Amino acid sequence: MSELVPGANLPLPGGALAVRVPGPFDVCALVTDDSGRVAGDADFVFYNQPTAPGARLRGDTLTLEPGRLRAGATRVTVVVSAARPGTPLSRLPAPTLQVTDPRGRTLARFAPPAPRQETVLLLAEVYRRGADWKLRAIGQGYADGLAGLARDFGVDVVDDGTAAGADRPTTPPSHPAPAPDGLLTLVNPARAAAGSPPVSLDARLAAAAGAHAAVMAAAGRLGAEGRDGVSLYQRVTAAGYAYLTVGELLVSGPRTPAEFADHCLRTDRARRTVEDRAFTHVAVGHATDTRDGTVYWTALWASPFTTDGLARTTAEVVDLTNRERAGAGLRPLGVDRALTTAAQAHCADMVARAFYSHTSPEGTQPWDRAAAAGSTRRTIGENIACGQRSAAEVVEGWMNSPGHRANILKPAFTHIGVGYAGGGPSGTYWTQLFGA
């Protein structure tokens, strides 16, 4: 086995390689040619698009077969970021890359210098030199996250707001333009073709979208949080729109509403947002960076909060949880009123005070909250999550995490309460509180 240092190279044997980065990280890969630029969205391999020719991502392991990469591909760059969006890597254990051959033998290990403010780190690249493939250790990153990645690799990124931007000199942005009425004539036909109902414009969303576009233009970067520390979702709730579901598209480059809509409709991830039947309202704001003329766009998609909608959402989480238990041969969990009250209160508290933890700022724990809500359950367990847009997405995420999965499939648990709230730095907050 070779212990690599930044810049070191290692010849690779033929056949498949397993590249693993264990820990609280998201792993992704960029497939490029000699120019270092991707050919399109299909060259970006990540958790939501886990396969490409010659590359497959499963959990923390990327399997590469260099000989099966797309035509013209000469390099695969392995990238890591924090599993919790926007978290500086300095707050986490140092990522360590391990490379093994088809027999499971370790070929190389690379532990880069401890990151500082980077939120995205280029760990290594597998590249072709002549007829051979080699591994090069890198260990360099971006403080501006996906925006930096997009800039250097040519990824057509519709940013999900995971970047914590780097400092950059600012000048006053142009005034954000109001959401164009013509947007509806561009997106509603696409929604109709997908079987989704039309959306309508909302002035509160327009105010939030315009303000956020101006913040991005002033900073010269995409991101869901501005330099003032206020997230896009906090701008939405501050504008008076309490939402049950929310989605955002952050884009730079298009010059007109038509160009922006065209970009969204030809980009798979963005098109899924445009066509999502859960949304009822939309708004768009844009502003120009006066230093280089780049136009920054913020599109907000949302549906308003209702008590019935909250009840349906939490009931769906319970149903999906019980399906997982049934698949494991376990009894379903009954809904407990006190656990539900405590779970909902914890979500609302995390939104209101902008924290994300099982422990409140005062130090209270899940069992403390359950008891305060009137629960007499002797055993308590808790799962929390943030950022997921739907019940299906959050339960899938919990089931893909060993610790959360263990709570869902714990035979001793008999009851459950589920909470959900929109707002705060991450947009959505979820809590499952289990009891026995």
XYZ file of C-alpha atoms in Angstrom:
436
model
C 0.000 0.000 0.000
C 1.162 3.538 -0.786
C 0.650 6.447 1.625
C 0.273 9.456 -0.645
C 1.090 13.120 -0.055
C -0.380 16.028 -2.053
C 0.880 15.911 -5.634
C 2.027 12.284 -5.448
C 1.255 9.903 -8.337
C 0.680 6.159 -8.386
C 0.340 3.795 -11.397
C -2.910 1.835 -11.268
C -3.572 -1.760 -12.293
C -6.222 -2.600 -14.872
C -9.819 -3.307 -13.942
C -12.223 -1.736 -11.516
C -11.184 0.429 -8.588
C -13.078 1.173 -5.395
C -12.513 4.690 -4.059
C -13.916 5.146 -0.567
C -14.113 8.141 1.772
C -15.678 7.014 5.070
C -17.202 9.489 7.483
C -19.848 12.264 7.498
C -19.226 13.232 3.888
C -20.953 13.336 0.523
C -18.764 11.878 -2.224
C -19.090 12.891 -5.867
C -17.027 12.638 -9.051
C -16.456 14.760 -12.155
C -15.660 13.058 -15.446
C -13.663 15.350 -17.747
C -11.380 15.424 -20.783
C -7.842 16.855 -20.969
C -9.227 20.398 -20.689
C -10.592 19.606 -17.232
C -14.131 20.535 -18.288
C -17.199 18.311 -18.139
C -19.120 17.632 -21.342
C -22.520 17.976 -19.661
C -24.605 17.254 -16.578
C -24.188 13.496 -17.083
C -20.490 13.863 -16.181
C -21.363 14.900 -12.605
C -21.793 11.765 -10.456
C -23.340 12.379 -7.042
C -25.969 10.980 -4.666
C -28.900 12.112 -6.832
C -27.244 10.911 -10.074
C -25.153 7.947 -8.910
C -24.139 6.409 -12.224
C -22.314 7.344 -15.409
C -20.434 5.196 -17.925
C -17.557 3.637 -15.986
C -18.532 5.215 -12.645
C -20.960 4.154 -9.938
C -21.528 5.749 -6.531
C -22.996 3.802 -3.651
C -22.885 5.378 -0.213
C -19.311 6.409 0.554
C -17.742 4.314 -2.222
C -17.148 5.266 -5.843
C -16.449 2.335 -8.182
C -14.483 3.275 -11.293
C -13.774 1.287 -14.424
C -11.512 3.642 -16.402
C -11.758 1.602 -19.585
C -15.538 2.065 -19.649
C -15.651 5.849 -19.253
C -17.416 7.846 -21.963
C -15.549 8.546 -25.181
C -12.974 11.310 -24.740
C -12.855 11.084 -20.948
C -9.325 11.149 -19.550
C -9.828 12.134 -15.928
C -12.112 11.484 -12.955
C -11.807 13.922 -10.044
C -13.025 12.686 -6.657
C -14.691 15.381 -4.556
C -16.011 15.410 -0.989
C -18.178 17.808 0.965
C -19.893 17.678 4.349
C -23.030 15.552 4.455
C -24.686 18.492 6.201
C -24.843 21.256 3.563
C -22.620 24.288 4.059
C -20.594 22.846 6.938
C -16.886 23.786 6.775
C -14.800 20.645 6.593
C -12.689 21.939 9.482
C -15.553 21.033 11.815
C -15.432 17.359 10.793
C -12.885 14.558 11.045
C -10.286 14.853 8.292
C -11.435 12.974 5.167
C -9.266 10.012 4.191
C -9.346 8.446 0.739
C -8.793 4.708 0.339
C -8.327 2.980 -3.027
C -8.686 -0.796 -3.417
C -8.422 -3.188 -6.351
C -11.071 -5.767 -7.431
C -9.722 -8.254 -4.861
C -10.176 -5.783 -2.041
C -6.458 -5.124 -1.611
C -5.618 -1.581 -0.565
C -3.583 0.202 -3.232
C -3.320 3.658 -1.739
C -4.374 5.846 1.140
C -4.414 9.640 1.178
C -5.039 11.847 4.212
C -4.742 15.485 3.074
C -3.786 18.349 5.370
C -6.665 19.368 7.648
C -9.078 21.661 5.764
C -9.896 25.132 7.109
C -12.804 27.052 5.610
C -13.276 24.766 2.599
C -16.737 23.262 2.138
C -15.732 21.226 -0.934
C -12.423 19.356 -1.267
C -10.814 17.860 -4.368
C -9.214 14.759 -2.892
C -7.678 13.006 -5.880
C -7.948 12.324 -9.581
C -7.693 9.169 -11.653
C -6.181 10.203 -14.983
C -4.866 8.655 -18.191
C -1.265 9.104 -19.264
C -0.767 7.465 -22.647
C -2.273 3.992 -22.396
C -2.011 3.819 -18.604
C -4.119 5.133 -15.757
C -2.690 6.774 -12.660
C -3.852 8.187 -9.342
C -2.817 11.674 -8.231
C -3.403 13.018 -4.703
C -4.683 16.633 -4.645
C -6.103 17.836 -1.321
C -7.224 21.297 -2.486
C -10.652 22.806 -1.958
C -13.120 25.632 -2.322
C -14.526 27.894 0.351
C -17.294 28.814 -2.115
C -18.387 25.207 -2.547
C -20.374 24.277 -5.638
C -19.890 27.714 -7.140
C -16.138 27.161 -7.259
C -16.608 23.672 -8.605
C -18.869 24.967 -11.366
C -16.447 27.741 -12.255
C -13.433 25.478 -12.690
C -15.058 22.366 -14.156
C -17.793 23.909 -16.303
C -20.585 22.130 -14.474
C -23.969 23.579 -15.408
C -24.916 23.814 -11.746
C -28.305 24.780 -10.434
C -26.976 25.345 -6.948
C -28.792 23.615 -4.059
C -27.392 26.148 -1.665
C -24.635 24.054 -0.210
C -21.873 26.597 -0.634
C -20.536 28.810 2.097
C -19.047 31.534 -0.021
C -15.546 32.900 -0.022
C -14.906 36.553 0.758
C -14.773 38.779 -2.275
C -14.823 42.565 -2.753
C -18.352 43.804 -3.230
C -20.003 46.664 -5.035
C -23.655 47.629 -4.759
C -25.767 45.339 -6.961
C -28.272 46.532 -9.461
C -31.813 46.695 -8.150
C -33.477 43.283 -8.400
C -36.057 43.132 -11.140
C -39.567 42.001 -10.239
C -40.687 38.506 -11.143
C -41.636 38.574 -14.824
C -45.302 37.809 -15.499
C -44.229 35.988 -18.652
C -42.636 33.301 -16.507
C -45.980 31.552 -16.113
C -46.422 31.215 -19.859
C -43.010 29.539 -19.970
C -43.313 27.068 -17.088
C -47.015 26.192 -16.858
C -47.123 24.425 -20.257
C -44.217 22.241 -19.085
C -46.094 21.477 -15.861
C -49.242 20.616 -17.805
C -47.275 18.231 -20.033
C -45.978 16.515 -16.884
C -49.486 16.223 -15.434
C -48.941 18.896 -12.766
C -51.368 21.740 -12.025
C -50.395 25.320 -12.933
C -48.585 27.583 -10.472
C -49.384 31.230 -9.791
C -47.179 34.167 -8.842
C -46.899 35.236 -5.198
C -45.748 38.725 -4.185
C -44.174 37.542 -0.918
C -42.053 34.978 -2.717
C -41.148 37.640 -5.296
C -39.853 39.929 -2.555
C -37.704 37.150 -1.092
C -36.426 36.038 -4.508
C -35.503 39.562 -5.526
C -33.686 40.257 -2.280
C -31.742 37.018 -2.510
C -30.746 37.592 -6.134
C -29.371 40.989 -5.106
C -27.357 39.399 -2.291
C -25.822 36.853 -4.689
C -24.986 39.561 -7.229
C -23.290 41.632 -4.524
C -21.161 38.659 -3.467
C -20.574 37.423 -7.018
C -21.503 33.824 -6.146
C -24.384 31.379 -5.941
C -25.485 30.224 -2.514
C -28.555 29.759 -0.330
C -27.060 31.917 2.439
C -25.942 35.493 2.017
C -22.918 37.202 3.471
C -25.292 38.649 6.068
C -25.827 35.111 7.408
C -29.494 35.068 6.346
C -30.660 32.061 4.344
C -33.027 32.164 1.401
C -35.611 30.272 3.469
C -35.414 32.813 6.266
C -36.072 35.545 3.691
C -39.194 33.656 2.573
C -40.664 33.356 6.062
C -39.664 36.947 6.899
C -41.647 38.068 3.846
C -44.730 36.483 5.428
C -44.951 33.232 3.432
C -45.254 30.229 5.768
C -44.672 27.186 3.590
C -45.303 23.483 3.706
C -43.007 22.695 0.783
C -40.318 24.812 -0.833
C -37.828 24.506 -3.654
C -35.301 26.882 -5.121
C -33.313 27.258 -8.311
C -30.187 29.419 -8.101
C -28.614 30.131 -11.479
C -26.115 32.582 -12.937
C -25.662 33.472 -16.585
C -28.996 33.657 -18.445
C -29.785 37.184 -19.626
C -33.571 37.055 -20.039
C -36.536 35.236 -18.441
C -36.812 33.110 -21.568
C -33.152 32.059 -21.326
C -33.595 31.319 -17.641
C -36.693 29.176 -18.244
C -34.956 27.363 -21.102
C -31.992 26.608 -18.835
C -34.296 25.159 -16.186
C -36.305 23.049 -18.614
C -33.238 21.457 -20.226
C -31.479 20.653 -16.932
C -32.778 17.442 -15.374
C -32.584 18.448 -11.718
C -34.089 21.866 -12.346
C -36.836 20.466 -14.562
C -37.916 18.138 -11.756
C -38.441 21.209 -9.578
C -40.336 23.031 -12.332
C -42.655 20.035 -12.806
C -43.112 19.099 -9.137
C -46.852 18.860 -8.551
C -46.463 19.725 -4.856
C -45.854 23.397 -5.668
C -48.659 25.937 -6.109
C -46.762 29.264 -6.188
C -43.664 30.583 -7.936
C -41.624 33.774 -8.122
C -38.371 34.819 -9.761
C -35.936 37.603 -8.987
C -32.734 38.571 -10.792
C -29.925 41.058 -10.309
C -26.704 41.932 -12.115
C -23.165 41.924 -10.749
C -22.009 45.340 -11.944
C -18.363 44.246 -11.954
C -18.648 41.683 -14.717
C -22.255 41.844 -15.923
C -23.198 38.365 -14.680
C -26.924 38.023 -14.017
C -27.946 36.058 -10.914
C -31.368 34.415 -10.698
C -33.402 33.120 -7.772
C -36.556 31.111 -8.486
C -38.739 30.079 -5.567
C -41.352 27.329 -5.727
C -43.595 26.704 -2.741
C -46.946 25.641 -1.359
C -48.419 27.368 1.701
C -48.565 25.882 5.157
C -51.903 24.504 6.323
C -52.719 22.379 9.360
C -54.250 19.736 7.099
C -51.116 19.725 4.970
C -48.920 19.296 8.045
C -51.105 16.404 9.218
C -50.824 14.708 5.816
C -47.037 15.173 5.733
C -46.403 13.761 9.209
C -48.876 10.913 8.586
C -46.921 10.009 5.445
C -43.696 9.842 7.484
C -45.417 7.480 9.934
C -46.766 5.333 7.097
C -43.387 5.085 5.349
C -41.698 4.281 8.659
C -44.166 1.482 9.353
C -43.649 0.092 5.847
C -39.947 -0.202 6.610
C -40.752 -1.952 9.881
C -43.177 -4.314 8.144
C -40.479 -5.198 5.633
C -38.267 -6.178 8.556
C -41.007 -8.268 10.154
C -41.680 -5.749 12.951
C -44.949 -4.463 14.373
C -46.121 -1.002 13.282
C -45.697 1.983 15.564
C -48.763 3.711 16.953
C -49.028 7.492 16.894
C -48.567 8.992 20.357
C -49.986 12.464 21.010
C -47.363 13.506 23.563
C -44.483 12.325 21.365
C -46.036 14.191 18.419
C -46.293 17.387 20.463
C -42.662 17.131 21.565
C -41.420 16.341 18.037
C -43.323 19.250 16.499
C -42.112 21.639 19.188
C -38.483 20.608 18.585
C -38.796 21.289 14.838
C -40.329 24.696 15.495
C -37.586 25.464 18.015
C -34.802 24.526 15.582
C -36.338 26.848 12.978
C -36.933 29.729 15.383
C -33.491 29.637 16.983
C -31.538 28.458 13.930
C -29.873 25.396 15.439
C -29.779 21.743 14.434
C -29.150 19.256 17.215
C -30.707 16.640 19.477
C -29.671 18.924 22.330
C -31.371 22.299 22.676
C -29.352 25.439 23.483
C -30.422 24.986 27.122
C -29.177 21.408 27.154
C -32.520 19.572 27.072
C -32.507 16.108 25.494
C -35.210 14.143 23.610
C -36.415 12.412 26.780
C -36.663 15.753 28.554
C -38.861 17.127 25.784
C -41.006 14.000 25.734
C -41.569 14.169 29.491
C -42.372 17.890 29.324
C -45.050 17.116 26.726
C -46.635 14.595 29.106
C -45.140 11.351 27.838
C -44.707 8.494 30.314
C -42.739 6.277 27.905
C -39.756 4.711 29.628
C -37.510 4.475 26.545
C -37.075 7.354 24.079
C -35.223 7.612 20.776
C -35.001 10.456 18.264
C -34.150 10.981 14.601
C -33.755 14.483 13.166
C -33.041 15.716 9.640
C -32.963 19.000 7.736
C -33.173 20.067 4.113
C -35.328 17.249 2.696
C -38.323 18.332 0.625
C -40.708 15.417 1.208
C -41.651 12.634 3.581
C -40.302 10.060 1.138
C -36.963 11.829 0.863
C -36.462 12.165 4.613
C -37.384 8.554 5.414
C -35.103 7.318 2.646
C -32.284 9.403 4.107
C -32.839 8.003 7.581
C -32.912 4.448 6.253
C -29.576 5.054 4.497
C -27.973 6.115 7.791
C -27.088 3.232 10.156
C -27.898 5.081 13.373
C -31.223 6.450 12.165
C -32.146 3.130 10.583
C -31.514 1.386 13.904
C -34.088 3.632 15.585
C -36.687 2.999 12.880
C -36.166 -0.773 13.079
C -35.746 -1.094 16.840
C -38.096 -3.915 17.912
C -38.630 -2.445 21.391
C -40.214 0.782 20.157
C -44.019 0.777 20.127
C -45.020 4.401 19.457
C -43.946 7.395 17.404
C -44.486 11.128 17.063
C -43.436 13.119 13.998
C -42.780 16.838 13.640
C -42.035 19.067 10.666
C -41.382 22.804 10.224
C -40.284 25.020 7.348
C -37.845 27.918 7.631
C -34.487 28.449 9.312
C -31.063 28.132 7.682
C -31.760 24.734 6.067
C -35.331 25.243 4.861
C -36.996 22.164 6.360
C -36.627 20.394 9.715
C -37.922 16.926 10.608
C -38.118 14.991 13.886
C -39.116 11.423 14.671
C -39.566 10.716 18.396
C -39.857 7.053 19.340
C -41.102 5.595 22.597
C -41.593 2.297 24.381
